[in-house]
JSON list of C-alpha atoms in Angstrom, two decimals:
[
{"chain": "B", "resi": 1, "resn": "MET", "atom": "CA", "xyz": [-41.65, 59.31, -166.00]},
{"chain": "B", "resi": 2, "resn": "ARG", "atom": "CA", "xyz": [-42.40, 60.75, -169.69]},
{"chain": "B", "resi": 3, "resn": "VAL", "atom": "CA", "xyz": [-39.88, 62.38, -171.48]},
{"chain": "B", "resi": 4, "resn": "ASP", "atom": "CA", "xyz": [-40.90, 65.01, -173.61]},
{"chain": "B", "resi": 5, "resn": "SER", "atom": "CA", "xyz": [-38.78, 64.86, -176.77]},
{"chain": "B", "resi": 6, "resn": "SER", "atom": "CA", "xyz": [-40.79, 66.38, -179.67]},
{"chain": "B", "resi": 7, "resn": "TRP", "atom": "CA", "xyz": [-39.12, 68.87, -182.07]},
{"chain": "B", "resi": 8, "resn": "ASP", "atom": "CA", "xyz": [-40.11, 71.12, -184.61]},
{"chain": "B", "resi": 9, "resn": "ILE", "atom": "CA", "xyz": [-38.70, 73.24, -187.63]},
{"chain": "B", "resi": 10, "resn": "GLU", "atom": "CA", "xyz": [-40.81, 75.86, -188.56]},
{"chain": "B", "resi": 11, "resn": "VAL", "atom": "CA", "xyz": [-39.90, 77.89, -192.28]},
{"chain": "B", "resi": 12, "resn": "THR", "atom": "CA", "xyz": [-40.61, 81.47, -192.99]},
{"chain": "B", "resi": 13, "resn": "GLY", "atom": "CA", "xyz": [-41.69, 82.52, -196.49]},
{"chain": "B", "resi": 14, "resn": "ALA", "atom": "CA", "xyz": [-42.32, 85.94, -198.21]},
{"chain": "B", "resi": 15, "resn": "ALA", "atom": "CA", "xyz": [-44.92, 88.26, -200.04]},
{"chain": "B", "resi": 16, "resn": "LEU", "atom": "CA", "xyz": [-43.05, 90.39, -202.06]},
{"chain": "B", "resi": 17, "resn": "LYS", "atom": "CA", "xyz": [-44.19, 93.23, -204.40]},
{"chain": "B", "resi": 18, "resn": "GLY", "atom": "CA", "xyz": [-42.73, 95.26, -206.90]},
{"chain": "B", "resi": 19, "resn": "LYS", "atom": "CA", "xyz": [-42.23, 96.31, -210.40]},
{"chain": "B", "resi": 20, "resn": "LYS", "atom": "CA", "xyz": [-40.89, 94.82, -213.16]},
{"chain": "B", "resi": 21, "resn": "GLY", "atom": "CA", "xyz": [-37.22, 95.08, -213.51]},
{"chain": "B", "resi": 22, "resn": "GLU", "atom": "CA", "xyz": [-37.48, 96.16, -209.71]},
{"chain": "B", "resi": 23, "resn": "THR", "atom": "CA", "xyz": [-35.17, 94.25, -206.84]},
{"chain": "B", "resi": 24, "resn": "VAL", "atom": "CA", "xyz": [-36.61, 92.76, -204.41]},
{"chain": "B", "resi": 25, "resn": "THR", "atom": "CA", "xyz": [-35.33, 90.76, -200.74]},
{"chain": "B", "resi": 26, "resn": "ALA", "atom": "CA", "xyz": [-37.12, 87.73, -200.04]},
{"chain": "B", "resi": 27, "resn": "HIS", "atom": "CA", "xyz": [-36.37, 87.48, -195.80]},
{"chain": "B", "resi": 28, "resn": "LEU", "atom": "CA", "xyz": [-36.75, 83.68, -195.17]},
{"chain": "B", "resi": 29, "resn": "ALA", "atom": "CA", "xyz": [-36.01, 81.95, -192.48]},
{"chain": "B", "resi": 30, "resn": "MET", "atom": "CA", "xyz": [-36.14, 78.70, -190.43]},
{"chain": "B", "resi": 31, "resn": "ASP", "atom": "CA", "xyz": [-36.55, 78.61, -186.82]},
{"chain": "B", "resi": 32, "resn": "PHE", "atom": "CA", "xyz": [-35.81, 75.65, -184.60]},
{"chain": "B", "resi": 33, "resn": "HIS", "atom": "CA", "xyz": [-38.42, 74.55, -181.21]},
{"chain": "B", "resi": 34, "resn": "GLY", "atom": "CA", "xyz": [-38.46, 71.83, -178.65]},
{"chain": "B", "resi": 35, "resn": "ALA", "atom": "CA", "xyz": [-35.72, 69.15, -177.58]},
{"chain": "B", "resi": 36, "resn": "ASP", "atom": "CA", "xyz": [-32.10, 69.03, -178.84]},
{"chain": "B", "resi": 37, "resn": "VAL", "atom": "CA", "xyz": [-31.97, 66.86, -181.60]},
{"chain": "B", "resi": 38, "resn": "GLN", "atom": "CA", "xyz": [-28.73, 65.25, -182.97]},
{"chain": "B", "resi": 39, "resn": "ALA", "atom": "CA", "xyz": [-28.74, 66.67, -186.21]},
{"chain": "B", "resi": 40, "resn": "GLN", "atom": "CA", "xyz": [-26.73, 64.56, -188.56]},
{"chain": "B", "resi": 41, "resn": "ARG", "atom": "CA", "xyz": [-27.48, 60.98, -189.93]},
{"chain": "B", "resi": 42, "resn": "ASP", "atom": "CA", "xyz": [-24.56, 59.26, -190.36]},
{"chain": "B", "resi": 43, "resn": "PRO", "atom": "CA", "xyz": [-21.30, 58.74, -187.74]},
{"chain": "B", "resi": 44, "resn": "GLU", "atom": "CA", "xyz": [-18.88, 60.91, -190.03]},
{"chain": "B", "resi": 45, "resn": "ASN", "atom": "CA", "xyz": [-21.56, 63.95, -189.33]},
{"chain": "B", "resi": 46, "resn": "SER", "atom": "CA", "xyz": [-21.65, 64.45, -193.05]},
{"chain": "B", "resi": 47, "resn": "ILE", "atom": "CA", "xyz": [-25.38, 64.47, -193.77]},
{"chain": "B", "resi": 48, "resn": "PRO", "atom": "CA", "xyz": [-27.50, 66.28, -192.15]},
{"chain": "B", "resi": 49, "resn": "PHE", "atom": "CA", "xyz": [-30.93, 64.96, -191.49]},
{"chain": "B", "resi": 50, "resn": "ALA", "atom": "CA", "xyz": [-32.49, 67.66, -192.86]},
{"chain": "B", "resi": 51, "resn": "ARG", "atom": "CA", "xyz": [-31.88, 70.74, -195.54]},
{"chain": "B", "resi": 52, "resn": "ILE", "atom": "CA", "xyz": [-34.04, 73.49, -196.14]},
{"chain": "B", "resi": 53, "resn": "ARG", "atom": "CA", "xyz": [-35.27, 73.51, -199.93]},
{"chain": "B", "resi": 54, "resn": "VAL", "atom": "CA", "xyz": [-36.23, 77.27, -201.51]},
{"chain": "B", "resi": 55, "resn": "GLN", "atom": "CA", "xyz": [-37.94, 77.06, -204.80]},
{"chain": "B", "resi": 56, "resn": "PHE", "atom": "CA", "xyz": [-38.89, 80.79, -206.47]},
{"chain": "B", "resi": 57, "resn": "PRO", "atom": "CA", "xyz": [-41.66, 81.64, -208.17]},
{"chain": "B", "resi": 58, "resn": "ARG", "atom": "CA", "xyz": [-40.80, 81.51, -212.57]},
{"chain": "B", "resi": 59, "resn": "GLY", "atom": "CA", "xyz": [-40.38, 85.06, -213.54]},
{"chain": "B", "resi": 60, "resn": "VAL", "atom": "CA", "xyz": [-38.13, 86.36, -211.04]},
{"chain": "B", "resi": 61, "resn": "THR", "atom": "CA", "xyz": [-33.80, 86.01, -211.45]},
{"chain": "B", "resi": 62, "resn": "VAL", "atom": "CA", "xyz": [-32.32, 85.28, -207.93]},
{"chain": "B", "resi": 63, "resn": "LEU", "atom": "CA", "xyz": [-29.20, 87.96, -208.18]},
{"chain": "B", "resi": 64, "resn": "LYS", "atom": "CA", "xyz": [-27.50, 87.04, -204.90]},
{"chain": "B", "resi": 65, "resn": "SER", "atom": "CA", "xyz": [-28.33, 83.86, -202.56]},
{"chain": "B", "resi": 66, "resn": "PRO", "atom": "CA", "xyz": [-27.23, 83.32, -198.59]},
{"chain": "B", "resi": 67, "resn": "LYS", "atom": "CA", "xyz": [-23.58, 81.64, -198.48]},
{"chain": "B", "resi": 68, "resn": "GLN", "atom": "CA", "xyz": [-24.83, 78.49, -196.88]},
{"chain": "B", "resi": 69, "resn": "CYS", "atom": "CA", "xyz": [-27.83, 78.35, -200.22]},
{"chain": "B", "resi": 70, "resn": "GLY", "atom": "CA", "xyz": [-26.50, 76.19, -203.08]},
{"chain": "B", "resi": 71, "resn": "ASN", "atom": "CA", "xyz": [-28.18, 76.44, -206.48]},
{"chain": "B", "resi": 72, "resn": "ARG", "atom": "CA", "xyz": [-29.64, 73.06, -207.80]},
{"chain": "B", "resi": 73, "resn": "VAL", "atom": "CA", "xyz": [-30.36, 73.07, -211.26]},
{"chain": "B", "resi": 74, "resn": "THR", "atom": "CA", "xyz": [-32.96, 70.75, -212.70]},
{"chain": "B", "resi": 75, "resn": "LYS", "atom": "CA", "xyz": [-35.85, 71.10, -215.16]},
{"chain": "B", "resi": 76, "resn": "ARG", "atom": "CA", "xyz": [-36.99, 73.86, -212.09]},
{"chain": "B", "resi": 77, "resn": "PRO", "atom": "CA", "xyz": [-34.11, 74.94, -210.11]},
{"chain": "B", "resi": 78, "resn": "TYR", "atom": "CA", "xyz": [-34.24, 75.50, -206.40]},
{"chain": "B", "resi": 79, "resn": "TYR", "atom": "CA", "xyz": [-31.65, 76.00, -203.46]},
{"chain": "B", "resi": 80, "resn": "GLN", "atom": "CA", "xyz": [-30.38, 73.65, -200.78]},
{"chain": "B", "resi": 81, "resn": "CYS", "atom": "CA", "xyz": [-30.05, 75.44, -197.51]},
{"chain": "B", "resi": 82, "resn": "GLU", "atom": "CA", "xyz": [-27.76, 74.24, -195.01]},
{"chain": "B", "resi": 83, "resn": "TYR", "atom": "CA", "xyz": [-27.58, 75.77, -191.22]},
{"chain": "B", "resi": 84, "resn": "ASN", "atom": "CA", "xyz": [-25.11, 75.92, -188.44]},
{"chain": "B", "resi": 85, "resn": "LEU", "atom": "CA", "xyz": [-25.29, 73.62, -185.57]},
{"chain": "B", "resi": 86, "resn": "TYR", "atom": "CA", "xyz": [-24.13, 73.51, -182.14]},
{"chain": "B", "resi": 87, "resn": "THR", "atom": "CA", "xyz": [-21.52, 70.48, -181.05]},
{"chain": "B", "resi": 88, "resn": "ASN", "atom": "CA", "xyz": [-22.51, 69.03, -177.45]},
{"chain": "B", "resi": 89, "resn": "SER", "atom": "CA", "xyz": [-19.85, 67.83, -175.21]},
{"chain": "B", "resi": 90, "resn": "TYR", "atom": "CA", "xyz": [-19.86, 64.34, -176.91]},
{"chain": "B", "resi": 91, "resn": "ASP", "atom": "CA", "xyz": [-18.94, 66.32, -180.21]},
{"chain": "B", "resi": 92, "resn": "VAL", "atom": "CA", "xyz": [-21.87, 65.54, -181.68]},
{"chain": "B", "resi": 93, "resn": "PRO", "atom": "CA", "xyz": [-23.98, 68.13, -184.06]},
{"chain": "B", "resi": 94, "resn": "MET", "atom": "CA", "xyz": [-27.18, 69.20, -182.90]},
{"chain": "B", "resi": 95, "resn": "LEU", "atom": "CA", "xyz": [-29.68, 71.43, -183.00]},
{"chain": "B", "resi": 96, "resn": "ARG", "atom": "CA", "xyz": [-30.61, 73.25, -180.19]},
{"chain": "B", "resi": 97, "resn": "ASP", "atom": "CA", "xyz": [-34.33, 75.09, -178.94]},
{"chain": "B", "resi": 98, "resn": "GLY", "atom": "CA", "xyz": [-34.56, 78.54, -180.26]},
{"chain": "B", "resi": 99, "resn": "TYR", "atom": "CA", "xyz": [-31.95, 78.02, -182.84]},
{"chain": "B", "resi": 100, "resn": "GLN", "atom": "CA", "xyz": [-32.94, 80.40, -185.81]},
{"chain": "B", "resi": 101, "resn": "GLU", "atom": "CA", "xyz": [-31.53, 81.12, -189.46]},
{"chain": "B", "resi": 102, "resn": "ALA", "atom": "CA", "xyz": [-32.06, 83.67, -191.90]},
{"chain": "B", "resi": 103, "resn": "PHE", "atom": "CA", "xyz": [-31.82, 83.27, -195.78]},
{"chain": "B", "resi": 104, "resn": "PRO", "atom": "CA", "xyz": [-32.48, 86.70, -197.20]},
{"chain": "B", "resi": 105, "resn": "PHE", "atom": "CA", "xyz": [-32.42, 86.38, -201.12]},
{"chain": "B", "resi": 106, "resn": "ARG", "atom": "CA", "xyz": [-31.87, 89.30, -203.63]},
{"chain": "B", "resi": 107, "resn": "LEU", "atom": "CA", "xyz": [-34.21, 89.26, -206.28]},
{"chain": "B", "resi": 108, "resn": "ARG", "atom": "CA", "xyz": [-35.13, 91.09, -209.32]},
{"chain": "B", "resi": 109, "resn": "ILE", "atom": "CA", "xyz": [-38.73, 90.77, -211.40]},
{"chain": "B", "resi": 110, "resn": "ASP", "atom": "CA", "xyz": [-37.93, 90.04, -214.64]},
{"chain": "B", "resi": 111, "resn": "ASP", "atom": "CA", "xyz": [-41.82, 88.58, -216.27]},
{"chain": "B", "resi": 112, "resn": "THR", "atom": "CA", "xyz": [-44.68, 89.95, -214.48]},
{"chain": "B", "resi": 113, "resn": "SER", "atom": "CA", "xyz": [-46.41, 87.11, -216.62]},
{"chain": "B", "resi": 114, "resn": "GLU", "atom": "CA", "xyz": [-45.04, 84.17, -215.39]},
{"chain": "B", "resi": 115, "resn": "LEU", "atom": "CA", "xyz": [-44.96, 84.80, -211.53]},
{"chain": "B", "resi": 116, "resn": "THR", "atom": "CA", "xyz": [-45.90, 81.48, -210.71]},
{"chain": "B", "resi": 117, "resn": "GLY", "atom": "CA", "xyz": [-45.60, 80.19, -206.67]},
{"chain": "B", "resi": 118, "resn": "GLY", "atom": "CA", "xyz": [-42.81, 79.41, -205.12]},
{"chain": "B", "resi": 119, "resn": "SER", "atom": "CA", "xyz": [-41.91, 77.83, -201.45]},
{"chain": "B", "resi": 120, "resn": "ILE", "atom": "CA", "xyz": [-39.80, 77.24, -198.53]},
{"chain": "B", "resi": 121, "resn": "ARG", "atom": "CA", "xyz": [-40.11, 74.01, -196.99]},
{"chain": "B", "resi": 122, "resn": "LEU", "atom": "CA", "xyz": [-38.06, 71.34, -194.57]},
{"chain": "B", "resi": 123, "resn": "ASP", "atom": "CA", "xyz": [-36.31, 68.68, -196.91]},
{"chain": "B", "resi": 124, "resn": "ALA", "atom": "CA", "xyz": [-36.00, 65.65, -195.57]},
{"chain": "B", "resi": 125, "resn": "PRO", "atom": "CA", "xyz": [-36.48, 61.64, -195.59]},
{"chain": "B", "resi": 126, "resn": "ALA", "atom": "CA", "xyz": [-40.03, 60.73, -194.18]},
{"chain": "B", "resi": 127, "resn": "GLU", "atom": "CA", "xyz": [-39.00, 59.11, -191.12]},
{"chain": "B", "resi": 128, "resn": "VAL", "atom": "CA", "xyz": [-37.41, 62.44, -189.75]},
{"chain": "B", "resi": 129, "resn": "LEU", "atom": "CA", "xyz": [-40.49, 64.54, -191.04]},
{"chain": "B", "resi": 130, "resn": "GLN", "atom": "CA", "xyz": [-43.17, 62.18, -188.86]},
{"chain": "B", "resi": 131, "resn": "GLU", "atom": "CA", "xyz": [-40.73, 63.25, -186.04]},
{"chain": "B", "resi": 132, "resn": "ASP", "atom": "CA", "xyz": [-41.76, 66.98, -186.55]},
{"chain": "B", "resi": 133, "resn": "ALA", "atom": "CA", "xyz": [-44.72, 67.79, -184.06]},
{"chain": "B", "resi": 134, "resn": "ASP", "atom": "CA", "xyz": [-46.13, 70.31, -186.37]},
{"chain": "B", "resi": 135, "resn": "HIS", "atom": "CA", "xyz": [-46.07, 69.41, -190.31]},
{"chain": "B", "resi": 136, "resn": "ALA", "atom": "CA", "xyz": [-48.50, 72.66, -190.96]},
{"chain": "B", "resi": 137, "resn": "ASN", "atom": "CA", "xyz": [-45.23, 74.79, -190.70]},
{"chain": "B", "resi": 138, "resn": "SER", "atom": "CA", "xyz": [-42.89, 72.88, -192.15]},
{"chain": "B", "resi": 139, "resn": "THR", "atom": "CA", "xyz": [-43.81, 74.71, -195.48]},
{"chain": "B", "resi": 140, "resn": "ALA", "atom": "CA", "xyz": [-44.49, 78.13, -196.47]},
{"chain": "B", "resi": 141, "resn": "ARG", "atom": "CA", "xyz": [-45.01, 80.04, -199.57]},
{"chain": "B", "resi": 142, "resn": "ILE", "atom": "CA", "xyz": [-43.13, 82.55, -201.83]},
{"chain": "B", "resi": 143, "resn": "THR", "atom": "CA", "xyz": [-45.38, 84.81, -203.78]},
{"chain": "B", "resi": 144, "resn": "VAL", "atom": "CA", "xyz": [-44.30, 87.77, -206.03]},
{"chain": "B", "resi": 145, "resn": "GLU", "atom": "CA", "xyz": [-46.84, 89.98, -206.93]},
{"chain": "B", "resi": 146, "resn": "ALA", "atom": "CA", "xyz": [-46.14, 92.80, -209.89]},
{"chain": "B", "resi": 147, "resn": "VAL", "atom": "CA", "xyz": [-47.64, 95.81, -209.01]},
{"chain": "B", "resi": 148, "resn": "GLY", "atom": "CA", "xyz": [-48.21, 98.56, -211.88]},
{"chain": "B", "resi": 149, "resn": "GLY", "atom": "CA", "xyz": [-45.80, 98.65, -214.62]},
{"chain": "B", "resi": 150, "resn": "PRO", "atom": "CA", "xyz": [-42.64, 100.72, -215.27]},
{"chain": "B", "resi": 151, "resn": "ASP", "atom": "CA", "xyz": [-42.97, 104.28, -214.54]},
{"chain": "B", "resi": 152, "resn": "ARG", "atom": "CA", "xyz": [-44.37, 105.81, -217.79]},
{"chain": "B", "resi": 153, "resn": "THR", "atom": "CA", "xyz": [-45.18, 109.57, -216.63]},
{"chain": "B", "resi": 154, "resn": "ALA", "atom": "CA", "xyz": [-41.88, 111.07, -217.69]},
{"chain": "B", "resi": 155, "resn": "TRP", "atom": "CA", "xyz": [-42.09, 109.59, -220.62]},
{"chain": "B", "resi": 156, "resn": "ALA", "atom": "CA", "xyz": [-45.84, 110.47, -221.09]},
{"chain": "B", "resi": 157, "resn": "VAL", "atom": "CA", "xyz": [-45.01, 114.18, -220.28]},
{"chain": "B", "resi": 158, "resn": "ALA", "atom": "CA", "xyz": [-42.67, 114.54, -222.99]},
{"chain": "B", "resi": 159, "resn": "ALA", "atom": "CA", "xyz": [-44.66, 112.68, -225.42]},
{"chain": "B", "resi": 160, "resn": "GLY", "atom": "CA", "xyz": [-47.60, 114.94, -224.91]},
{"chain": "B", "resi": 161, "resn": "ALA", "atom": "CA", "xyz": [-45.31, 117.93, -225.06]},
{"chain": "B", "resi": 162, "resn": "GLY", "atom": "CA", "xyz": [-43.74, 116.77, -228.50]},
{"chain": "B", "resi": 163, "resn": "ALA", "atom": "CA", "xyz": [-47.39, 116.11, -230.02]},
{"chain": "B", "resi": 164, "resn": "LEU", "atom": "CA", "xyz": [-48.25, 119.63, -228.81]},
{"chain": "B", "resi": 165, "resn": "ALA", "atom": "CA", "xyz": [-45.48, 121.17, -230.33]},
{"chain": "B", "resi": 166, "resn": "VAL", "atom": "CA", "xyz": [-45.53, 119.14, -233.36]},
{"chain": "B", "resi": 167, "resn": "THR", "atom": "CA", "xyz": [-49.33, 120.66, -233.91]},
{"chain": "B", "resi": 168, "resn": "GLY", "atom": "CA", "xyz": [-48.11, 123.83, -233.43]},
{"chain": "B", "resi": 169, "resn": "LEU", "atom": "CA", "xyz": [-45.68, 124.03, -235.86]},
{"chain": "B", "resi": 170, "resn": "LEU", "atom": "CA", "xyz": [-48.13, 122.20, -238.30]},
{"chain": "B", "resi": 171, "resn": "ALA", "atom": "CA", "xyz": [-50.74, 124.94, -237.46]},
{"chain": "B", "resi": 172, "resn": "ALA", "atom": "CA", "xyz": [-48.04, 127.33, -238.35]},
{"chain": "B", "resi": 173, "resn": "ALA", "atom": "CA", "xyz": [-47.01, 126.09, -241.23]},
{"chain": "B", "resi": 174, "resn": "LEU", "atom": "CA", "xyz": [-50.60, 126.15, -242.31]},
{"chain": "B", "resi": 175, "resn": "LEU", "atom": "CA", "xyz": [-51.09, 129.62, -241.72]},
{"chain": "B", "resi": 176, "resn": "ARG", "atom": "CA", "xyz": [-48.07, 130.81, -243.58]},
{"chain": "B", "resi": 177, "resn": "ALA", "atom": "CA", "xyz": [-49.16, 128.70, -246.62]},
{"chain": "B", "resi": 178, "resn": "ARG", "atom": "CA", "xyz": [-53.03, 130.12, -246.30]},
{"chain": "B", "resi": 179, "resn": "ARG", "atom": "CA", "xyz": [-50.94, 133.68, -246.10]},
{"chain": "B", "resi": 180, "resn": "ARG", "atom": "CA", "xyz": [-48.70, 133.07, -249.47]},
{"chain": "B", "resi": 181, "resn": "ALA", "atom": "CA", "xyz": [-52.06, 131.86, -251.21]},
{"chain": "B", "resi": 182, "resn": "ASP", "atom": "CA", "xyz": [-53.69, 135.06, -250.67]}
]
């Protein structure tokens, strides 16, 4: 008798659009599918067998991160996210089929010229990753696309009206100067 003990952790990325200075939300997530898995690698249940690693594109600033995600300061900063577990009848932390964890991040688009790619991925030792049934969905992209620029409509209207007013004043001054000269 064969027992199917395969499992899969799937991550969901985000494709965001916004103007420079605009605030957007990246709705990232992790889904677990398959057989229940013991989710700790040590007897004290202190080392999870996997975490989620989130790295945002350059050119954005994280304004608010989920409470289960901690910022790791490196040459290229990233967030390391934990997820909730359930405990079986033997007090062993487990991941269960159908479990989902959302990771909403609030971002501000700061520098549209630096919007390089970001990612969300399963971060685990190689021996754990080998057991994942579908490696292709263990990494997803996070992209930010700059649309338009700052709203210059009001400024353009004001500048146009100002230029028209200055032109009118100059024309009136020239006419007065001509009348006085005659």
